[in-house]
Amino acid sequence: MAPGLTESYPATPHQFQKAVSRAIFPDGIKTSGQHPPLYNDLRPFEDFPKAINGPTVWRSEDFISAPEKWVHRFTEEEIAEMSEAADAFLSSGTPLTGISKANFRIPRMSAFMESIRSDLLNGKGFILFKGFPVEEWGNHKSAVAYMGLGTYLGYFVSQNARGHVLGHVKDVGDDPKQIDKVRIYRTNARQFFHQDDSDIVGLLCIARALKGGESDIVSSHHVYNVLSEERPDVLKTLMEPIWYFDRKGEVSEGEEPYIKTSIFYLEKGGNGRVYSKYVQHDSRFCFAYARRWDPYYVRSLTRYSDRGIIPPLSPAQLEAADVLEATCKRLALHMVLEVGDIQFLSNEHVFHARTEYTDHAPPAPRRHLMRLWLATPEDEGGWKLPFHDSAEKKRGGIQVDDRPPVAPLDAE
C-alpha cells in the first residue's frame, strides 16, 4: 500500500442522488458538492506511470508563437447565431438557471462546440475565444449567450455556498489575508496554480484591471513528467492521501470542515490505470489527473492543526507545495484576457493561476470575469474519478444543504 493508505478514514457514502424538487433545482439536478475520495480506489506511487504521453502533455513553447492552435475569434455568423439564441431565450422569460441546450439552440455551432469539448477533455485542455460582444450586448444578454455556450460543454455546478452557477471573479473588498474565511477570487490577490471543483472552468472577461490580473496555465501532465524526472520524491508526496483541504465554512449540516485527499490520482477502470484514449505506457494506457489543488485551501488550516485536530503540514509537504508551484510557474503559458475573451480550461489536466492586480480608480469599472464551473459525467465522456459522485450529472462543485442555484449578473 502507498504511505498514508494504512490509516483509517471516515466512511464515504456511495449513493446516487435522489429525486430533487424542481421548485428548488429547475433542471431537476442538484450539484453533488465536495467529497473525500474513495480511499480504497486510490493507488500507490508504484502503480503510476513513469511518464505520461499524448495530447494532454504540452509545453508553453508549443503555443507561444502559434496562437492559431489555441485561439478562436468568433465569426460574424457565430455571433449572429448566439445573438438569435440569446434573444429567444430572453423572450421566453426562463430564468438563467434554467438555460439548457434545449432552449439555447445553436445548430450551426453545435458540432464545433462538441469538438471543443472533446479537446478540453481529451486534448490540450484549453481554448481562448475572442470577439464576444460584451460591450454591445451588456451583462444580461452576454450572460445568457455565455451560459448557453457552456451548456454544450457540461452541466453547471454551484461555485459557492450561495449557490452561484454564474460566478463573478471580482475584488469586492474581502481581505485576502483572512484565508480561513475568504475565497481569493473575491480579492485582487495573486492566485497560485490550482484547479477548481469542476471538470471545466470558463472565464468571460467583462472588464480588465488597470494593471495585472493576467492568466497563466500549464499542463499538469507536463508538470508530472518534469517532477517524475527531477523530483520523484515530491511527486510521491503529492500522490499520498495526506493533504487536508479547507472548505472555508461552505459545508452542509453534519459534514466535516475539511477534506483529506491526494493531489494526483489514477483514473478508475479496469486495473485502475486504464484510460483508452490517452497516454500509452508499457503497452497500456495510463492516465493521472490532479483534483482540487489550491494552496490557499491547504495553508489556511492552521486553525485546526494548531489545536491538534489535524496534523500540520510536514516538511516534505511544505517542500512539495513549493516545488509544485515553482515548477508550474517555470513551465507556464502566459496570456492576457481582453474584454470579450472567453477562456475555457480543463480542471483534470491543466493548472491555472492569476497574477495580482490593481483596478482602475472609480468610476471606471473594476476587473470583472464571469465564471462557469461545468461538470462532465462519466456516461457523457467524462473521466472516471475515484469519487462516489463520478457518475452523477453535476458531480463536484460546492453545494450547501438544499441551497438553490442562482445566476446573479454581478458579484454579491
One Martini backbone bead per residue (centre of mass of N, CA, C, O) as a GRO file, in nm:
protein
  412
    1MET     BB    1   0.100   0.034   0.015
    2ALA     BB    2   0.062   0.347   0.041
    3PRO     BB    3   0.140   0.603   0.200
    4GLY     BB    4  -0.147   0.657   0.415
    5LEU     BB    5  -0.338   0.393   0.357
    6THR     BB    6  -0.335   0.274   0.664
    7GLU     BB    7  -0.537   0.455   0.744
    8SER     BB    8  -0.819   0.586   0.871
    9TYR     BB    9  -1.151   0.661   0.745
   10PRO     BB   10  -1.415   0.803   0.656
   11ALA     BB   11  -1.699   0.724   0.541
   12THR     BB   12  -1.826   0.689   0.207
   13PRO     BB   13  -2.091   0.754   0.041
   14HIS     BB   14  -2.255   0.527  -0.200
   15GLN     BB   15  -2.460   0.740  -0.380
   16PHE     BB   16  -2.725   0.848  -0.547
   17GLN     BB   17  -2.933   1.069  -0.632
   18LYS     BB   18  -3.214   1.198  -0.550
   19ALA     BB   19  -3.488   1.335  -0.590
   20VAL     BB   20  -3.566   1.668  -0.682
   21SER     BB   21  -3.680   1.984  -0.663
   22ARG     BB   22  -3.789   2.203  -0.913
   23ALA     BB   23  -3.835   2.450  -0.726
   24ILE     BB   24  -3.513   2.453  -0.672
   25PHE     BB   25  -3.429   2.262  -0.932
   26PRO     BB   26  -3.505   2.320  -1.254
   27ASP     BB   27  -3.350   2.044  -1.380
   28GLY     BB   28  -3.341   1.816  -1.139
   29ILE     BB   29  -3.034   1.900  -1.050
   30LYS     BB   30  -2.787   1.850  -0.812
   31THR     BB   31  -2.524   1.943  -0.666
   32SER     BB   32  -2.301   1.744  -0.510
   33GLY     BB   33  -2.010   1.829  -0.423
   34GLN     BB   34  -1.795   1.783  -0.167
   35HIS     BB   35  -1.551   1.508  -0.148
   36PRO     BB   36  -1.410   1.242  -0.067
   37PRO     BB   37  -1.248   0.989  -0.154
   38LEU     BB   38  -1.200   0.662  -0.256
   39TYR     BB   39  -0.962   0.508  -0.085
   40ASN     BB   40  -0.966   0.219  -0.226
   41ASP     BB   41  -0.899   0.367  -0.522
   42LEU     BB   42  -0.626   0.429  -0.442
   43ARG     BB   43  -0.292   0.460  -0.557
   44PRO     BB   44   0.023   0.386  -0.567
   45PHE     BB   45   0.315   0.496  -0.689
   46GLU     BB   46   0.388   0.224  -0.843
   47ASP     BB   47   0.124   0.253  -1.046
   48PHE     BB   48   0.246   0.475  -1.184
   49PRO     BB   49   0.367   0.638  -1.432
   50LYS     BB   50   0.665   0.761  -1.534
   51ALA     BB   51   0.510   0.863  -1.798
   52ILE     BB   52   0.341   1.098  -2.001
   53ASN     BB   53   0.143   1.084  -2.298
   54GLY     BB   54   0.024   1.311  -2.529
   55PRO     BB   55  -0.206   1.582  -2.566
   56THR     BB   56  -0.185   1.664  -2.249
   57VAL     BB   57   0.113   1.714  -2.334
   58TRP     BB   58   0.261   2.039  -2.292
   59ARG     BB   59   0.425   2.328  -2.415
   60SER     BB   60   0.458   2.660  -2.431
   61GLU     BB   61   0.627   2.661  -2.705
   62ASP     BB   62   0.387   2.538  -2.876
   63PHE     BB   63   0.207   2.840  -2.843
   64ILE     BB   64   0.332   3.124  -2.841
   65SER     BB   65   0.370   3.122  -3.184
   66ALA     BB   66   0.058   2.961  -3.202
   67PRO     BB   67  -0.253   3.080  -3.187
   68GLU     BB   68  -0.409   2.886  -3.389
   69LYS     BB   69  -0.413   2.644  -3.163
   70TRP     BB   70  -0.592   2.840  -2.918
   71VAL     BB   71  -0.741   3.054  -3.106
   72HIS     BB   72  -1.083   3.194  -3.134
   73ARG     BB   73  -1.262   3.387  -3.358
   74PHE     BB   74  -1.552   3.506  -3.389
   75THR     BB   75  -1.785   3.505  -3.612
   76GLU     BB   76  -2.050   3.654  -3.749
   77GLU     BB   77  -2.223   3.393  -3.755
   78GLU     BB   78  -2.184   3.313  -3.457
   79ILE     BB   79  -2.293   3.572  -3.331
   80ALA     BB   80  -2.573   3.557  -3.461
   81GLU     BB   81  -2.657   3.286  -3.336
   82MET     BB   82  -2.625   3.368  -3.039
   83SER     BB   83  -2.816   3.611  -3.048
   84GLU     BB   84  -3.073   3.458  -3.126
   85ALA     BB   85  -3.072   3.264  -2.882
   86ALA     BB   86  -3.076   3.483  -2.660
   87ASP     BB   87  -3.336   3.628  -2.744
   88ALA     BB   88  -3.521   3.382  -2.712
   89PHE     BB   89  -3.467   3.334  -2.416
   90LEU     BB   90  -3.554   3.612  -2.308
   91SER     BB   91  -3.851   3.591  -2.423
   92SER     BB   92  -3.936   3.338  -2.237
   93GLY     BB   93  -3.859   3.398  -1.915
   94THR     BB   94  -3.631   3.229  -1.836
   95PRO     BB   95  -3.421   3.147  -1.617
   96LEU     BB   96  -3.086   3.107  -1.610
   97THR     BB   97  -3.103   2.826  -1.450
   98GLY     BB   98  -3.274   2.705  -1.723
   99ILE     BB   99  -3.056   2.663  -1.910
  100SER     BB  100  -3.016   2.495  -2.237
  101LYS     BB  101  -2.993   2.325  -2.526
  102ALA     BB  102  -3.306   2.335  -2.574
  103ASN     BB  103  -3.310   2.680  -2.522
  104PHE     BB  104  -3.008   2.691  -2.677
  105ARG     BB  105  -2.989   2.722  -3.015
  106ILE     BB  106  -2.684   2.605  -3.217
  107PRO     BB  107  -2.656   2.421  -3.486
  108ARG     BB  108  -2.394   2.538  -3.635
  109MET     BB  109  -2.208   2.513  -3.354
  110SER     BB  110  -2.229   2.229  -3.219
  111ALA     BB  111  -1.993   2.071  -3.348
  112PHE     BB  112  -1.774   2.263  -3.257
  113MET     BB  113  -1.830   2.236  -2.948
  114GLU     BB  114  -1.769   1.933  -2.940
  115SER     BB  115  -1.468   1.965  -3.016
  116ILE     BB  116  -1.395   2.136  -2.773
  117ARG     BB  117  -1.474   1.934  -2.557
  118SER     BB  118  -1.277   1.712  -2.644
  119ASP     BB  119  -1.018   1.886  -2.604
  120LEU     BB  120  -1.058   1.943  -2.305
  121LEU     BB  121  -1.065   1.639  -2.213
  122ASN     BB  122  -0.840   1.498  -2.448
  123GLY     BB  123  -0.641   1.733  -2.479
  124LYS     BB  124  -0.499   2.029  -2.402
  125GLY     BB  125  -0.739   2.197  -2.224
  126PHE     BB  126  -0.771   2.467  -2.417
  127ILE     BB  127  -0.938   2.796  -2.479
  128LEU     BB  128  -0.955   3.105  -2.684
  129PHE     BB  129  -1.191   3.341  -2.708
  130LYS     BB  130  -1.286   3.597  -2.946
  131GLY     BB  131  -1.533   3.859  -2.984
  132PHE     BB  132  -1.725   3.902  -2.754
  133PRO     BB  133  -2.010   4.133  -2.731
  134VAL     BB  134  -2.035   4.282  -2.437
  135GLU     BB  135  -2.076   4.589  -2.499
  136GLU     BB  136  -2.327   4.550  -2.681
  137TRP     BB  137  -2.506   4.348  -2.488
  138GLY     BB  138  -2.434   4.317  -2.210
  139ASN     BB  139  -2.468   4.130  -1.925
  140HIS     BB  140  -2.725   3.966  -1.980
  141LYS     BB  141  -2.684   3.861  -2.270
  142SER     BB  142  -2.400   3.756  -2.217
  143ALA     BB  143  -2.481   3.545  -2.006
  144VAL     BB  144  -2.662   3.379  -2.186
  145ALA     BB  145  -2.455   3.306  -2.409
  146TYR     BB  146  -2.241   3.186  -2.221
  147MET     BB  147  -2.419   2.968  -2.089
  148GLY     BB  148  -2.506   2.841  -2.351
  149LEU     BB  149  -2.229   2.739  -2.432
  150GLY     BB  150  -2.186   2.567  -2.171
  151THR     BB  151  -2.404   2.344  -2.241
  152TYR     BB  152  -2.190   2.214  -2.462
  153LEU     BB  153  -1.983   2.110  -2.216
  154GLY     BB  154  -2.189   2.116  -1.956
  155TYR     BB  155  -2.275   2.126  -1.616
  156PHE     BB  156  -2.386   2.321  -1.386
  157VAL     BB  157  -2.219   2.433  -1.090
  158SER     BB  158  -2.170   2.519  -0.786
  159GLN     BB  159  -1.931   2.771  -0.634
  160ASN     BB  160  -2.099   2.814  -0.361
  161ALA     BB  161  -2.300   2.875  -0.083
  162ARG     BB  162  -2.504   3.054  -0.271
  163GLY     BB  163  -2.538   2.900  -0.567
  164HIS     BB  164  -2.344   2.983  -0.792
  165VAL     BB  165  -2.347   2.938  -1.154
  166LEU     BB  166  -2.273   3.245  -1.174
  167GLY     BB  167  -1.976   3.385  -1.155
  168HIS     BB  168  -1.748   3.638  -0.983
  169VAL     BB  169  -1.447   3.788  -1.067
  170LYS     BB  170  -1.395   4.007  -0.789
  171ASP     BB  171  -1.327   4.292  -0.611
  172VAL     BB  172  -1.505   4.328  -0.283
  173GLY     BB  173  -1.291   4.373  -0.022
  174ASP     BB  174  -1.164   4.135   0.067
  175ASP     BB  175  -0.939   3.970   0.283
  176PRO     BB  176  -0.666   3.776   0.184
  177LYS     BB  177  -0.554   3.708   0.482
  178GLN     BB  178  -0.837   3.551   0.532
  179ILE     BB  179  -0.802   3.226   0.444
  180ASP     BB  180  -1.034   3.092   0.633
  181LYS     BB  181  -1.278   3.271   0.469
  182VAL     BB  182  -1.156   3.360   0.195
  183ARG     BB  183  -1.205   3.398  -0.140
  184ILE     BB  184  -0.976   3.496  -0.379
  185TYR     BB  185  -1.173   3.586  -0.615
  186ARG     BB  186  -1.265   3.840  -0.406
  187THR     BB  187  -0.984   3.952  -0.494
  188ASN     BB  188  -0.646   4.092  -0.590
  189ALA     BB  189  -0.491   3.849  -0.552
  190ARG     BB  190  -0.297   3.606  -0.590
  191GLN     BB  191  -0.315   3.305  -0.783
  192PHE     BB  192  -0.234   3.008  -0.758
  193PHE     BB  193  -0.186   2.715  -0.860
  194HIS     BB  194  -0.486   2.544  -0.981
  195GLN     BB  195  -0.805   2.379  -0.911
  196ASP     BB  196  -1.130   2.311  -0.957
  197ASP     BB  197  -1.469   2.191  -0.869
  198SER     BB  198  -1.434   2.083  -1.181
  199ASP     BB  199  -1.392   1.998  -1.514
  200ILE     BB  200  -1.474   2.294  -1.607
  201VAL     BB  201  -1.357   2.629  -1.684
  202GLY     BB  202  -1.495   2.963  -1.712
  203LEU     BB  203  -1.394   3.288  -1.870
  204LEU     BB  204  -1.537   3.617  -1.883
  205CYS     BB  205  -1.450   3.928  -2.006
  206ILE     BB  206  -1.570   4.249  -1.898
  207ALA     BB  207  -1.314   4.363  -1.726
  208ARG     BB  208  -1.021   4.528  -1.681
  209ALA     BB  209  -0.741   4.603  -1.544
  210LEU     BB  210  -0.493   4.822  -1.502
  211LYS     BB  211  -0.316   4.591  -1.348
  212GLY     BB  212  -0.298   4.282  -1.423
  213GLY     BB  213  -0.469   3.976  -1.412
  214GLU     BB  214  -0.315   3.740  -1.532
  215SER     BB  215  -0.264   3.440  -1.720
  216ASP     BB  216  -0.185   3.097  -1.615
  217ILE     BB  217  -0.078   2.791  -1.773
  218VAL     BB  218  -0.062   2.420  -1.728
  219SER     BB  219   0.044   2.109  -1.773
  220SER     BB  220   0.014   1.855  -1.544
  221HIS     BB  221   0.167   1.641  -1.717
  222HIS     BB  222   0.428   1.796  -1.750
  223VAL     BB  223   0.480   1.830  -1.453
  224TYR     BB  224   0.490   1.533  -1.388
  225ASN     BB  225   0.736   1.463  -1.568
  226VAL     BB  226   0.935   1.654  -1.432
  227LEU     BB  227   0.910   1.537  -1.147
  228SER     BB  228   0.984   1.246  -1.220
  229GLU     BB  229   1.277   1.337  -1.305
  230GLU     BB  230   1.361   1.549  -1.063
  231ARG     BB  231   1.110   1.479  -0.821
  232PRO     BB  232   0.989   1.193  -0.708
  233ASP     BB  233   0.941   1.262  -0.409
  234VAL     BB  234   0.727   1.479  -0.461
  235LEU     BB  235   0.529   1.313  -0.625
  236LYS     BB  236   0.469   1.111  -0.401
  237THR     BB  237   0.350   1.313  -0.200
  238LEU     BB  238   0.112   1.403  -0.400
  239MET     BB  239  -0.020   1.097  -0.390
  240GLU     BB  240  -0.085   1.124  -0.102
  241PRO     BB  241  -0.349   1.099   0.153
  242ILE     BB  242  -0.234   1.396   0.335
  243TRP     BB  243  -0.436   1.621   0.236
  244TYR     BB  244  -0.575   1.916   0.351
  245PHE     BB  245  -0.893   2.077   0.285
  246ASP     BB  246  -1.053   2.372   0.288
  247ARG     BB  247  -1.407   2.478   0.315
  248LYS     BB  248  -1.475   2.759   0.444
  249GLY     BB  249  -1.782   2.685   0.555
  250GLU     BB  250  -1.887   2.513   0.290
  251VAL     BB  251  -2.128   2.337   0.455
  252SER     BB  252  -2.311   2.087   0.550
  253GLU     BB  253  -2.486   1.926   0.759
  254GLY     BB  254  -2.245   1.709   0.917
  255GLU     BB  255  -1.989   1.815   0.798
  256GLU     BB  256  -1.673   1.855   0.736
  257PRO     BB  257  -1.429   2.130   0.713
  258TYR     BB  258  -1.270   1.897   0.564
  259ILE     BB  259  -1.034   1.731   0.334
  260LYS     BB  260  -0.895   1.415   0.260
  261THR     BB  261  -0.623   1.393   0.019
  262SER     BB  262  -0.501   1.427  -0.301
  263ILE     BB  263  -0.344   1.532  -0.604
  264PHE     BB  264  -0.284   1.255  -0.732
  265TYR     BB  265  -0.430   1.021  -0.968
  266LEU     BB  266  -0.608   0.743  -1.076
  267GLU     BB  267  -0.804   0.620  -1.288
  268LYS     BB  268  -1.063   0.446  -1.329
  269GLY     BB  269  -1.043   0.119  -1.446
  270GLY     BB  270  -0.991  -0.184  -1.427
  271ASN     BB  271  -0.667  -0.149  -1.291
  272GLY     BB  272  -0.675   0.184  -1.251
  273ARG     BB  273  -0.504   0.270  -1.550
  274VAL     BB  274  -0.735   0.307  -1.760
  275TYR     BB  275  -0.719   0.510  -2.072
  276SER     BB  276  -0.797   0.456  -2.406
  277LYS     BB  277  -0.720   0.763  -2.537
  278TYR     BB  278  -0.425   0.823  -2.433
  279VAL     BB  279  -0.165   0.719  -2.239
  280GLN     BB  280   0.113   0.552  -2.323
  281HIS     BB  281   0.232   0.258  -2.125
  282ASP     BB  282   0.352  -0.035  -2.152
  283SER     BB  283   0.100  -0.112  -2.350
  284ARG     BB  284  -0.061   0.099  -2.191
  285PHE     BB  285  -0.319   0.299  -2.047
  286CYS     BB  286  -0.254   0.603  -1.880
  287PHE     BB  287  -0.396   0.812  -1.604
  288ALA     BB  288  -0.339   1.130  -1.467
  289TYR     BB  289  -0.480   1.338  -1.203
  290ALA     BB  290  -0.587   1.640  -1.076
  291ARG     BB  291  -0.745   1.740  -0.752
  292ARG     BB  292  -0.801   2.019  -0.585
  293TRP     BB  293  -0.570   2.238  -0.618
  294ASP     BB  294  -0.500   2.474  -0.339
  295PRO     BB  295  -0.299   2.645  -0.126
  296TYR     BB  296  -0.516   2.809   0.032
  297TYR     BB  297  -0.659   2.527   0.133
  298VAL     BB  298  -0.402   2.441   0.309
  299ARG     BB  299  -0.280   2.698   0.474
  300SER     BB  300  -0.568   2.757   0.639
  301LEU     BB  301  -0.543   2.501   0.870
  302THR     BB  302  -0.415   2.605   1.145
  303ARG     BB  303  -0.677   2.611   1.325
  304TYR     BB  304  -0.645   2.288   1.351
  305SER     BB  305  -0.342   2.216   1.396
  306ASP     BB  306  -0.299   2.393   1.656
  307ARG     BB  307  -0.528   2.191   1.806
  308GLY     BB  308  -0.483   1.880   1.698
  309ILE     BB  309  -0.693   1.778   1.473
  310ILE     BB  310  -0.464   1.812   1.268
  311PRO     BB  311  -0.198   1.787   1.091
  312PRO     BB  312   0.065   1.931   1.000
  313LEU     BB  313   0.271   2.028   0.781
  314SER     BB  314   0.522   1.886   0.648
  315PRO     BB  315   0.825   1.927   0.516
  316ALA     BB  316   0.750   1.768   0.258
  317GLN     BB  317   0.494   1.933   0.192
  318LEU     BB  318   0.614   2.214   0.177
  319GLU     BB  319   0.807   2.143  -0.050
  320ALA     BB  320   0.602   2.037  -0.256
  321ALA     BB  321   0.441   2.299  -0.288
  322ASP     BB  322   0.683   2.471  -0.387
  323VAL     BB  323   0.769   2.294  -0.628
  324LEU     BB  324   0.503   2.298  -0.780
  325GLU     BB  325   0.485   2.603  -0.822
  326ALA     BB  326   0.762   2.644  -0.961
  327THR     BB  327   0.708   2.452  -1.197
  328CYS     BB  328   0.462   2.588  -1.313
  329LYS     BB  329   0.594   2.864  -1.362
  330ARG     BB  330   0.822   2.762  -1.557
  331LEU     BB  331   0.594   2.615  -1.771
  332ALA     BB  332   0.415   2.844  -1.850
  333LEU     BB  333   0.134   2.998  -2.002
  334HIS     BB  334   0.083   3.322  -2.115
  335MET     BB  335  -0.208   3.545  -2.066
  336VAL     BB  336  -0.445   3.790  -2.197
  337LEU     BB  337  -0.755   3.916  -2.101
  338GLU     BB  338  -0.989   4.051  -2.289
  339VAL     BB  339  -1.248   4.205  -2.382
  340GLY     BB  340  -1.438   3.922  -2.493
  341ASP     BB  341  -1.303   3.691  -2.355
  342ILE     BB  342  -1.279   3.321  -2.357
  343GLN     BB  343  -1.196   3.081  -2.107
  344PHE     BB  344  -1.124   2.734  -2.137
  345LEU     BB  345  -1.077   2.466  -1.888
  346SER     BB  346  -0.919   2.207  -1.752
  347ASN     BB  347  -0.937   2.029  -1.427
  348GLU     BB  348  -0.761   1.765  -1.489
  349HIS     BB  349  -0.484   1.887  -1.686
  350VAL     BB  350  -0.498   2.197  -1.569
  351PHE     BB  351  -0.330   2.465  -1.454
  352HIS     BB  352  -0.410   2.776  -1.274
  353ALA     BB  353  -0.347   3.140  -1.279
  354ARG     BB  354  -0.299   3.465  -1.105
  355THR     BB  355  -0.230   3.782  -1.097
  356GLU     BB  356  -0.193   4.050  -0.953
  357TYR     BB  357  -0.407   4.349  -0.898
  358THR     BB  358  -0.517   4.672  -1.038
  359ASP     BB  359  -0.753   4.900  -1.031
  360HIS     BB  360  -0.940   5.127  -1.129
  361ALA     BB  361  -1.059   5.419  -1.074
  362PRO     BB  362  -1.312   5.577  -0.994
  363PRO     BB  363  -1.573   5.496  -1.221
  364ALA     BB  364  -1.436   5.266  -1.314
  365PRO     BB  365  -1.432   4.952  -1.375
  366ARG     BB  366  -1.383   4.655  -1.251
  367ARG     BB  367  -1.260   4.374  -1.253
  368HIS     BB  368  -1.438   4.123  -1.470
  369LEU     BB  369  -1.544   3.781  -1.431
  370MET     BB  370  -1.715   3.528  -1.570
  371ARG     BB  371  -1.813   3.214  -1.417
  372LEU     BB  372  -1.767   2.859  -1.489
  373TRP     BB  373  -1.891   2.542  -1.378
  374LEU     BB  374  -1.827   2.216  -1.523
  375ALA     BB  375  -1.980   1.904  -1.586
  376THR     BB  376  -1.856   1.556  -1.681
  377PRO     BB  377  -1.983   1.272  -1.706
  378GLU     BB  378  -1.922   0.951  -1.775
  379ASP     BB  379  -2.173   0.904  -1.987
  380GLU     BB  380  -2.028   1.184  -2.141
  381GLY     BB  381  -1.692   1.140  -2.131
  382GLY     BB  382  -1.596   1.138  -1.860
  383TRP     BB  383  -1.413   1.087  -1.603
  384LYS     BB  384  -1.295   0.826  -1.380
  385LEU     BB  385  -1.347   0.892  -1.063
  386PRO     BB  386  -1.250   0.851  -0.709
  387PHE     BB  387  -1.572   0.918  -0.670
  388HIS     BB  388  -1.903   0.877  -0.583
  389ASP     BB  389  -1.997   1.114  -0.815
  390SER     BB  390  -1.890   1.042  -1.108
  391ALA     BB  391  -2.191   0.971  -1.246
  392GLU     BB  392  -2.290   1.243  -1.209
  393LYS     BB  393  -2.391   1.523  -1.360
  394LYS     BB  394  -2.320   1.718  -1.087
  395ARG     BB  395  -2.028   1.700  -1.021
  396GLY     BB  396  -1.920   1.857  -0.769
  397GLY     BB  397  -1.864   2.140  -0.632
  398ILE     BB  398  -2.084   2.358  -0.422
  399GLN     BB  399  -2.298   2.226  -0.161
  400VAL     BB  400  -2.554   2.364   0.054
  401ASP     BB  401  -2.766   2.172   0.100
  402ASP     BB  402  -3.064   2.333  -0.056
  403ARG     BB  403  -2.934   2.540  -0.223
  404PRO     BB  404  -3.013   2.727  -0.471
  405PRO     BB  405  -2.975   2.824  -0.779
  406VAL     BB  406  -2.783   3.105  -0.908
  407ALA     BB  407  -2.763   3.408  -1.152
  408PRO     BB  408  -2.592   3.658  -1.121
  409LEU     BB  409  -2.475   3.968  -1.283
  410ASP     BB  410  -2.310   4.003  -1.011
  411ALA     BB  411  -2.153   4.062  -0.745
  412GLU     BB  412  -2.218   3.960  -0.377
   0.00000   0.00000   0.00000
